[in-house]
JSON list of C-alpha atoms in Angstrom, two decimals:
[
{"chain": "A", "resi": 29, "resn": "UNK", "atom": "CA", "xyz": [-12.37, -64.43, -27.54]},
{"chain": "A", "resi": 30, "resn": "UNK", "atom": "CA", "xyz": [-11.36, -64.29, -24.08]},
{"chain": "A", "resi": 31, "resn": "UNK", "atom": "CA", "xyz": [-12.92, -62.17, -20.99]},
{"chain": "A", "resi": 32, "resn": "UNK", "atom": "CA", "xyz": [-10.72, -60.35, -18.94]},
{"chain": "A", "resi": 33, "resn": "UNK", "atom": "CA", "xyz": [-11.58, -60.41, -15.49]},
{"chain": "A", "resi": 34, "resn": "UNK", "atom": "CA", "xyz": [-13.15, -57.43, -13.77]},
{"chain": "A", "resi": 35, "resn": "UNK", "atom": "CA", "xyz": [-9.71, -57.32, -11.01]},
{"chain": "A", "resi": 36, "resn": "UNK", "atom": "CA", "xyz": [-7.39, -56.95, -14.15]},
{"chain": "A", "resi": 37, "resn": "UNK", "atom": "CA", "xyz": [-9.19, -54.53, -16.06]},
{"chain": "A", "resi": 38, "resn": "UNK", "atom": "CA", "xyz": [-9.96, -52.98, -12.25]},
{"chain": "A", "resi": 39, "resn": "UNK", "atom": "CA", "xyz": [-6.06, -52.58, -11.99]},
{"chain": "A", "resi": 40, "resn": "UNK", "atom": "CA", "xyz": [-4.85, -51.11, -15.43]},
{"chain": "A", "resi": 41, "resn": "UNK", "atom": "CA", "xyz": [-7.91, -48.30, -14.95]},
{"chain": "A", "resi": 42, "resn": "UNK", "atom": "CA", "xyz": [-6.69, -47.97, -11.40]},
{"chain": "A", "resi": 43, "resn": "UNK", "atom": "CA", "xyz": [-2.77, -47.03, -13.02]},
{"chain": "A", "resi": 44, "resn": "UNK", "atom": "CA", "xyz": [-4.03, -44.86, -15.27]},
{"chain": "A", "resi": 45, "resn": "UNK", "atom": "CA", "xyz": [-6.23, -42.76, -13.05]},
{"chain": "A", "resi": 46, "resn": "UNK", "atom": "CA", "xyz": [-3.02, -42.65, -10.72]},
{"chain": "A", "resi": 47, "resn": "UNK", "atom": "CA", "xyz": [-0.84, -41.12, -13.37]},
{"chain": "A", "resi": 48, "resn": "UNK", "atom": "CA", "xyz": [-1.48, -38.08, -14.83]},
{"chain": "A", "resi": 49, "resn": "UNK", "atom": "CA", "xyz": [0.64, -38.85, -18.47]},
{"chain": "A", "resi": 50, "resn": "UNK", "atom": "CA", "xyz": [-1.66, -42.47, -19.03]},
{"chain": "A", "resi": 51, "resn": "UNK", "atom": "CA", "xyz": [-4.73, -40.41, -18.67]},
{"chain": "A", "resi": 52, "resn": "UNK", "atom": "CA", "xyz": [-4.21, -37.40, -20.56]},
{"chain": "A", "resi": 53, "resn": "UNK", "atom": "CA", "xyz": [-2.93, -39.83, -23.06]},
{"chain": "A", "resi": 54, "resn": "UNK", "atom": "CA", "xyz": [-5.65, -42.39, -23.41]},
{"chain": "A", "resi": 55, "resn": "UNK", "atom": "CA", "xyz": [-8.72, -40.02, -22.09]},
{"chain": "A", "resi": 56, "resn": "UNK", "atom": "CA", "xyz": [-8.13, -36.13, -23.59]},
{"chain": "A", "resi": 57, "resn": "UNK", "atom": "CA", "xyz": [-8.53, -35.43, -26.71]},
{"chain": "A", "resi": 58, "resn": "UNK", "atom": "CA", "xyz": [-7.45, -32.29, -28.49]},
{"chain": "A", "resi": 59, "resn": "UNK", "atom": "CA", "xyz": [-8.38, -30.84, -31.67]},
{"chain": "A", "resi": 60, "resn": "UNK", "atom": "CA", "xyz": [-5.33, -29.34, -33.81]},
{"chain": "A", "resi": 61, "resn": "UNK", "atom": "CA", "xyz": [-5.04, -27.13, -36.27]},
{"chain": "A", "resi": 62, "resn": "UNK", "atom": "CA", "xyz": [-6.02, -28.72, -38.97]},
{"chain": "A", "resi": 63, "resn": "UNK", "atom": "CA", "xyz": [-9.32, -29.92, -37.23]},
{"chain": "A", "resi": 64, "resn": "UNK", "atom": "CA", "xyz": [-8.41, -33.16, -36.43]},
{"chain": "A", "resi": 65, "resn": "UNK", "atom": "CA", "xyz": [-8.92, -34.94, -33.06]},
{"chain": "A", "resi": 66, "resn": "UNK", "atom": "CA", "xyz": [-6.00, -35.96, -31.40]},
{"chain": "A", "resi": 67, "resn": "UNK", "atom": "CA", "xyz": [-4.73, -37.92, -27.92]},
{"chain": "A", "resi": 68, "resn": "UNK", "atom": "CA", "xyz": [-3.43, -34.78, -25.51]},
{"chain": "A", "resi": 69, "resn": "UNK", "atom": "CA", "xyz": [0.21, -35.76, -25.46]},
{"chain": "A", "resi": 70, "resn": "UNK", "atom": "CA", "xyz": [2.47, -33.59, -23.09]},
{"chain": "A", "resi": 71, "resn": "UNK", "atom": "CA", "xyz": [5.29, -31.69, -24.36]},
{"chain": "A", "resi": 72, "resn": "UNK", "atom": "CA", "xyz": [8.79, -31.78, -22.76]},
{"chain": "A", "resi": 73, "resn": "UNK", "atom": "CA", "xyz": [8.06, -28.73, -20.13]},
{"chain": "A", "resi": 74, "resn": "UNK", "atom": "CA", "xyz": [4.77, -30.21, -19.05]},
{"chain": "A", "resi": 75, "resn": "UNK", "atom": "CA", "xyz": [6.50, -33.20, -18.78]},
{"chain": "A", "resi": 76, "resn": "UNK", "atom": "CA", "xyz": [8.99, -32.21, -16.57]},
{"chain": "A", "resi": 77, "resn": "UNK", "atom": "CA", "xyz": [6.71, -30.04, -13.89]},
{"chain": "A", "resi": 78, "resn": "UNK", "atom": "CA", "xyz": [4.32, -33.01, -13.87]},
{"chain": "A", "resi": 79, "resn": "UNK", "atom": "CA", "xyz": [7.59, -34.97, -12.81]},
{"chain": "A", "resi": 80, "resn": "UNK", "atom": "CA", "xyz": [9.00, -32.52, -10.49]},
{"chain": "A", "resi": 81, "resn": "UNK", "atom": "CA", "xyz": [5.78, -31.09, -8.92]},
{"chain": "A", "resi": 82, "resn": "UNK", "atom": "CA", "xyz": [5.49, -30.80, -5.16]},
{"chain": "A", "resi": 83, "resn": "UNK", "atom": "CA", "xyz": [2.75, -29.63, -2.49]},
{"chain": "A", "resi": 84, "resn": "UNK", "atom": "CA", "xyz": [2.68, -25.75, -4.06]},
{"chain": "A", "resi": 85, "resn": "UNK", "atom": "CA", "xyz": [3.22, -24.65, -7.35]},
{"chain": "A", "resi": 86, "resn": "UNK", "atom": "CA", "xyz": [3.50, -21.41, -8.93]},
{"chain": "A", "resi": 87, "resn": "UNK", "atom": "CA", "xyz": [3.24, -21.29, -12.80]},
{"chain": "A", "resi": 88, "resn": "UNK", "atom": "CA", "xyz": [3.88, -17.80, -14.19]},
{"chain": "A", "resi": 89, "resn": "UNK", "atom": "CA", "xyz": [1.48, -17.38, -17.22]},
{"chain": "A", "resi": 90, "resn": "UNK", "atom": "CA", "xyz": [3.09, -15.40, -20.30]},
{"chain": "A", "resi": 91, "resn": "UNK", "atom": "CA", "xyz": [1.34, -12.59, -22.27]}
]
């Protein structure tokens, strides 16, 4: 079995710490509705603020 170096596993924790989607993905968990655990995956609208966020951001929350 092979040993990755410290520098490569360095740089793909490094890209996912930089990107919001990789770490919500590989690092949240969720628990549905039937009580199972889950990876947090990001639906289309989350999706596209996370893409098209900027400096301020207002978010209107429903009722």
């Amino acid at each position: 079995m092979a040993v990755k170096s410290k520098s490569a596993t360095n740089k793909k924790l490094d890209k996912v710490m930089k990107d919001f989607r990789l770490f919500a993905k590989n690092f949240i968990k969720i628990v549905d509705n039937n009580g199972d655990t889950i990876p947090f995956l990001l639906n289309p609208e989350q999706e596209q603020f996370t893409n098209e966020m900027v400096k301020y951001n207002i978010i209107l929350k429903g009722r």
